[in-house]
Tab-separated table of N, CA and C in Angstrom:
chain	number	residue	atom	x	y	z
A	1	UNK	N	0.837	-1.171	0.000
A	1	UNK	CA	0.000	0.000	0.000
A	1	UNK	C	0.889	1.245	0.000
A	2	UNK	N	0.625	1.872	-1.205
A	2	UNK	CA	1.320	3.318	-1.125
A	2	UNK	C	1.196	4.048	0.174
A	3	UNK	N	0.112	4.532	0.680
A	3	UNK	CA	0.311	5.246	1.547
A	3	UNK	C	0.854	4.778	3.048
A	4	UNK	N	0.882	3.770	2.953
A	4	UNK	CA	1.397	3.132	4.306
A	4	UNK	C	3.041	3.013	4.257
A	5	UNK	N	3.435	2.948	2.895
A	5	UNK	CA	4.937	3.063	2.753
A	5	UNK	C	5.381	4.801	2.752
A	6	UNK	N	4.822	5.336	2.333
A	6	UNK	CA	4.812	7.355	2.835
A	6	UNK	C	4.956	7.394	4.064
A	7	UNK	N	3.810	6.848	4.982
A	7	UNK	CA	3.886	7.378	6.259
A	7	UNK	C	5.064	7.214	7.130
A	8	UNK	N	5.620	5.424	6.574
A	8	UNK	CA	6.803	5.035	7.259
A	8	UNK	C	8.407	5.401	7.011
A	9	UNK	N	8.064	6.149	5.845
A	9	UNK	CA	9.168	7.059	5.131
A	9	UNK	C	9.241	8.325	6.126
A	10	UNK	N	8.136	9.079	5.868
A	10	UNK	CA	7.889	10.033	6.938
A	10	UNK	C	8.264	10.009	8.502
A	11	UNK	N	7.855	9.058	8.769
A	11	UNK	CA	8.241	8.518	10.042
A	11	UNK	C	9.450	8.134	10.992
A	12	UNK	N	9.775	7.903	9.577
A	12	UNK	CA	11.877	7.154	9.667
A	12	UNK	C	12.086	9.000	9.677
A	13	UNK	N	11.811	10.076	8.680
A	13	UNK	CA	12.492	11.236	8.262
A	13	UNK	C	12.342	11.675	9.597
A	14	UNK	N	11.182	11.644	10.082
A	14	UNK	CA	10.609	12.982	11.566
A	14	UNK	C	11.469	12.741	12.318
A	15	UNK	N	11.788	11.341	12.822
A	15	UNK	CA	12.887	10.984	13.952
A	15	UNK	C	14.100	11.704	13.343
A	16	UNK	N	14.875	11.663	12.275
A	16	UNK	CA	15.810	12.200	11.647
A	16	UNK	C	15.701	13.738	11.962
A	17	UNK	N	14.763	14.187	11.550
A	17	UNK	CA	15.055	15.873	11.731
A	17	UNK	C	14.343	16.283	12.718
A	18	UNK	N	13.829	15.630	14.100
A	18	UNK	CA	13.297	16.184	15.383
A	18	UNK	C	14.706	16.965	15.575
A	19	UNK	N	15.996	16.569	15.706
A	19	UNK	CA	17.431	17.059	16.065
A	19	UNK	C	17.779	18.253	14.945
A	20	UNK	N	17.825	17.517	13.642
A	20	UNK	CA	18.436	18.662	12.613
A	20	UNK	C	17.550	19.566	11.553
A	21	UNK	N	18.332	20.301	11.285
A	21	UNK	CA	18.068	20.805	10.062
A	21	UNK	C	17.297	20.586	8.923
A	22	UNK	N	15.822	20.967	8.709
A	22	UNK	CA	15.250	20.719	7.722
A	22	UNK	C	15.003	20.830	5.910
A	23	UNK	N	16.145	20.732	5.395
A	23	UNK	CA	16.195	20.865	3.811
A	23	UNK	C	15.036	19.710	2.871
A	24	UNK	N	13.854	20.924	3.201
A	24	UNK	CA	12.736	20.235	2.263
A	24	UNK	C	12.674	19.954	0.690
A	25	UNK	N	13.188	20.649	0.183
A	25	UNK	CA	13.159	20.445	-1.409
A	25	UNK	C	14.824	19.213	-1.818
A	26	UNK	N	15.807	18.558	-0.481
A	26	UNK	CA	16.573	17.683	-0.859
A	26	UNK	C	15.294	16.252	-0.395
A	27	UNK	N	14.783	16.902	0.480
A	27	UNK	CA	13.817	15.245	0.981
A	27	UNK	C	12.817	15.006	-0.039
A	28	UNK	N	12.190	16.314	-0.110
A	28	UNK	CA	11.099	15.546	-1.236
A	28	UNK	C	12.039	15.368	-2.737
A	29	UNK	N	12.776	15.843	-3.184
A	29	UNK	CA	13.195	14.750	-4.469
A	29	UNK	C	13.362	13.409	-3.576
A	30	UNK	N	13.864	12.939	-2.578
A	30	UNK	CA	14.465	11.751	-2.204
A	30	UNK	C	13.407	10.992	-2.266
A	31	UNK	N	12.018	11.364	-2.107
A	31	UNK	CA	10.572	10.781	-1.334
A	31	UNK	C	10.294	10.108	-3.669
A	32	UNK	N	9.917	8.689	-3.592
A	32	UNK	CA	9.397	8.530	-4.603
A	32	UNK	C	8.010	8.528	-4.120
A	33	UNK	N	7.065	9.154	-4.826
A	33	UNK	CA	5.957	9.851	-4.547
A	33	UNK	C	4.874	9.096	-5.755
A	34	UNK	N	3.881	8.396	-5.368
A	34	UNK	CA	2.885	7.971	-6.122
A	34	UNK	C	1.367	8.299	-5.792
A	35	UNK	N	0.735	9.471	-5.978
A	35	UNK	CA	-0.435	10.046	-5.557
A	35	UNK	C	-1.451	8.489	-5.028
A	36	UNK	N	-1.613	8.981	-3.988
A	36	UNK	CA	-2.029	7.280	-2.635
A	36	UNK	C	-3.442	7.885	-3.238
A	37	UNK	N	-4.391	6.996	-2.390
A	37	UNK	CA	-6.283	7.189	-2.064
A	37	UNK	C	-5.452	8.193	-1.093
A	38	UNK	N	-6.489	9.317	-1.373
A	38	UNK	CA	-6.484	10.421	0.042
A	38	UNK	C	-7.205	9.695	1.272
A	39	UNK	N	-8.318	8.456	0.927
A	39	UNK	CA	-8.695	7.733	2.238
A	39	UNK	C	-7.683	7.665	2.904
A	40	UNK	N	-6.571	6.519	2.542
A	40	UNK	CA	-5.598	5.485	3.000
A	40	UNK	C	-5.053	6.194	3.433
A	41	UNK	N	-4.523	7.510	3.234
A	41	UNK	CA	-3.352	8.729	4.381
A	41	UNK	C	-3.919	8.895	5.374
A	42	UNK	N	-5.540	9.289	5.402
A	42	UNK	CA	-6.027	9.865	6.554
A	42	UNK	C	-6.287	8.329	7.577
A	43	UNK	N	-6.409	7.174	6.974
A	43	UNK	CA	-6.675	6.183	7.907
A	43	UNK	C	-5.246	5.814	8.442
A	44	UNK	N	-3.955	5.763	7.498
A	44	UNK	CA	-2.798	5.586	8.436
A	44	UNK	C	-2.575	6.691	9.323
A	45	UNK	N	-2.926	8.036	9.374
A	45	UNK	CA	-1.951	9.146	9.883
A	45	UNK	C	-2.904	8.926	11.097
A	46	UNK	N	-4.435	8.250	11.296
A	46	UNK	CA	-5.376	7.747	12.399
A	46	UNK	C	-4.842	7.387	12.914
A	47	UNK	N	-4.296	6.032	12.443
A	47	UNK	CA	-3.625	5.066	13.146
A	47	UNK	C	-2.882	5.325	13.692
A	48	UNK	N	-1.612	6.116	12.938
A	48	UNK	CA	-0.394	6.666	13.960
A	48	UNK	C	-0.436	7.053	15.137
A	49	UNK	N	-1.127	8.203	15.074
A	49	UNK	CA	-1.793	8.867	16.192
A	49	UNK	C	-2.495	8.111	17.142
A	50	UNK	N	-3.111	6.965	16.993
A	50	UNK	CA	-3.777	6.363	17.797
A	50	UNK	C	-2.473	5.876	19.019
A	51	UNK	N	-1.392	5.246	18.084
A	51	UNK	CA	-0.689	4.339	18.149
A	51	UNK	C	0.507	5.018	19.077
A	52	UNK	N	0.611	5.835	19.242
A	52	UNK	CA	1.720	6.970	20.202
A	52	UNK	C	2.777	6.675	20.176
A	53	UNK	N	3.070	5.784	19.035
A	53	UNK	CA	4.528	5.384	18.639
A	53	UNK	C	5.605	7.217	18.508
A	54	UNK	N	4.713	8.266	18.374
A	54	UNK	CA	5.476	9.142	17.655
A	54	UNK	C	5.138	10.066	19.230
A	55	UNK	N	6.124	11.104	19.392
A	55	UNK	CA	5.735	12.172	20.446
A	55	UNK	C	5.065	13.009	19.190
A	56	UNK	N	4.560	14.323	20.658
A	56	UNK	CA	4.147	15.324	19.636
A	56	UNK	C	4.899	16.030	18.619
A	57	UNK	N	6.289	16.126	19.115
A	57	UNK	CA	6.738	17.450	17.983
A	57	UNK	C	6.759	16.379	16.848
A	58	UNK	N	7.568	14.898	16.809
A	58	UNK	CA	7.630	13.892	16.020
A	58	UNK	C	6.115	13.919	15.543
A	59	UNK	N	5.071	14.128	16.093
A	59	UNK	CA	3.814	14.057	14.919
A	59	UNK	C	3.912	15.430	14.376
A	60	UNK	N	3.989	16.488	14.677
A	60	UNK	CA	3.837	17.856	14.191
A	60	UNK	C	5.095	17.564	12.789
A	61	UNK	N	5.932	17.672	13.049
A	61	UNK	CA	6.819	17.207	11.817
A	61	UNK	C	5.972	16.160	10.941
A	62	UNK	N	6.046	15.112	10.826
A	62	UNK	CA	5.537	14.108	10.192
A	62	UNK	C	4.409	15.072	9.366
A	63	UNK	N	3.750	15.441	10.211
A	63	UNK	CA	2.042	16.255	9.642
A	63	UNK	C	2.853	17.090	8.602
A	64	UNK	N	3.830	17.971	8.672
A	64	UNK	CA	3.966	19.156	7.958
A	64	UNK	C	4.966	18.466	6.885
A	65	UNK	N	5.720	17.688	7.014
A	65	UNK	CA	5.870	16.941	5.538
A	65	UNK	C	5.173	16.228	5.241
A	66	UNK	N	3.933	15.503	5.568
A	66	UNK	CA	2.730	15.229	4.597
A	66	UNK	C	2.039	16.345	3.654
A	67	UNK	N	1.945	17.361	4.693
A	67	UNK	CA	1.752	18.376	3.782
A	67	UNK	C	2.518	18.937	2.441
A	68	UNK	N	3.494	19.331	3.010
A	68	UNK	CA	4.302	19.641	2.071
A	68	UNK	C	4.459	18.380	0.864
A	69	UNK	N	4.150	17.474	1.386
A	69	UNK	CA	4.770	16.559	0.033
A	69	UNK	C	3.703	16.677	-0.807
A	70	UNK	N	2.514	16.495	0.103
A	70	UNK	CA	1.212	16.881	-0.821
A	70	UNK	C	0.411	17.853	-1.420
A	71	UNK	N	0.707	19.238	-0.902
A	71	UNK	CA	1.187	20.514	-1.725
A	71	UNK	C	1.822	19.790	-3.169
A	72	UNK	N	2.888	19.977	-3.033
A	72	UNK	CA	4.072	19.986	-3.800
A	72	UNK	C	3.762	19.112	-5.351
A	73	UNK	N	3.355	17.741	-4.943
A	73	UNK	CA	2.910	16.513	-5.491
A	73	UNK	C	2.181	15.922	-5.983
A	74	UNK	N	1.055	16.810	-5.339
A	74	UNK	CA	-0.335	16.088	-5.769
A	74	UNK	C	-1.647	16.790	-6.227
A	75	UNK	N	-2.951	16.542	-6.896
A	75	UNK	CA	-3.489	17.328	-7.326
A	75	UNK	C	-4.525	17.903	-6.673
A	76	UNK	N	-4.128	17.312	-5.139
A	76	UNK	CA	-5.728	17.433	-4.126
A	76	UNK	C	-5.798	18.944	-3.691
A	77	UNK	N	-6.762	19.750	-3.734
A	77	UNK	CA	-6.702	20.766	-3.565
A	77	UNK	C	-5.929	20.970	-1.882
A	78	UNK	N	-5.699	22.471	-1.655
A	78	UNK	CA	-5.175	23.039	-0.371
A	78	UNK	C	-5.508	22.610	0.659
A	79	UNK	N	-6.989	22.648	0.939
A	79	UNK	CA	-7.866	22.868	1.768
A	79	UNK	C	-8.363	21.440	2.238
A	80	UNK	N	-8.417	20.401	1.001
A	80	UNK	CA	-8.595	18.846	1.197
A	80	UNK	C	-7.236	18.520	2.253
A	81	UNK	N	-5.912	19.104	1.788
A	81	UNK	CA	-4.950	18.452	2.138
A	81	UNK	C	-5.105	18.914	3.682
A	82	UNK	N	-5.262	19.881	4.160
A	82	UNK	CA	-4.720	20.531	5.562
A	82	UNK	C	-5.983	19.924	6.212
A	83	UNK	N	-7.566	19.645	6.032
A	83	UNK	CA	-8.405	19.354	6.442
A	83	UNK	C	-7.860	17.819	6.876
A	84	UNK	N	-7.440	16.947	5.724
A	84	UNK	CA	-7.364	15.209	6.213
A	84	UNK	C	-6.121	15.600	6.984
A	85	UNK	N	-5.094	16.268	7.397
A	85	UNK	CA	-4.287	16.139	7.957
A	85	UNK	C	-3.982	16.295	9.265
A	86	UNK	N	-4.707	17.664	9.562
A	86	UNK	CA	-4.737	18.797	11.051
A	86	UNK	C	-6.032	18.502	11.170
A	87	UNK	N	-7.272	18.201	10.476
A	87	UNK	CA	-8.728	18.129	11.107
A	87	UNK	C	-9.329	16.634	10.530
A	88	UNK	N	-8.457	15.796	10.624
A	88	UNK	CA	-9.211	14.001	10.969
A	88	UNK	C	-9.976	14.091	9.627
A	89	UNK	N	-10.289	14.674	8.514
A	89	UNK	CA	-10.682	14.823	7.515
A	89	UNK	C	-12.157	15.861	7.657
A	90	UNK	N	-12.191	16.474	8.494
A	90	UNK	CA	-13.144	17.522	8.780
A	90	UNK	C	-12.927	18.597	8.386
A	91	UNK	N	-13.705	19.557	7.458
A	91	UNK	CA	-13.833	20.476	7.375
A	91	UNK	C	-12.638	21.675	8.374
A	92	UNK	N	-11.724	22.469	8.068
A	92	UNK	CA	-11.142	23.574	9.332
A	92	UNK	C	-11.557	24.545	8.609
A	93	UNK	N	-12.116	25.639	10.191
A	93	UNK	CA	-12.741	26.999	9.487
A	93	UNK	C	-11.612	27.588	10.070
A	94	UNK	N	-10.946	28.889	8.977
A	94	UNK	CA	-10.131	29.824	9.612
A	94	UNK	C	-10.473	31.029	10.165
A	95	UNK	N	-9.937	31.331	10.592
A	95	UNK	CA	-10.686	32.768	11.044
A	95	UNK	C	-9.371	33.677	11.008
């Protein structure tokens, strides 16, 4: 499953740069990237979270290169992406 191999990519990276330096445009070339089901992200990034394998800043990272990869990568609009990511796939109102 594509997206279950992202997350664990992600996952391996967050531990990596909780300590260092973040050079996003060397990681995402590194990331081979195959547009997943937008389901399957939001049900692994569930899981993760369920799973407390990750601390918080380690999820806050993880979250913001999902984003970014999916910005960058994919054709799902803005608002899809930050909603399945930061709001469990709910709707976020800004203010």
């Amino acid at each position: 499953m594509v997206s279950k191999k992202l997350i664990k990519i992600l996952k391996m990276i967050t531990r990596d740069l909780k300590e260092t330096e973040f050079y996003s445009e060397e990681i995402l070339n590194t990331i081979q990237y195959d547009e997943p089901d937008f389901v399957d992200i939001g049900e692994e990034l569930a899981a993760l979270e369920s799973s407390e394998s990750l601390d918080d800043d380690e999820l806050d990272i993880l979250k913001s290169l999902l984003v970014y990869i999916m910005l960058k990568k994919s054709s799902y609009e803005r608002e899809d992406i930050y909603s399945l990511v930061f709001g469990g796939g709910k709707r976020l109102v800004w203010h």
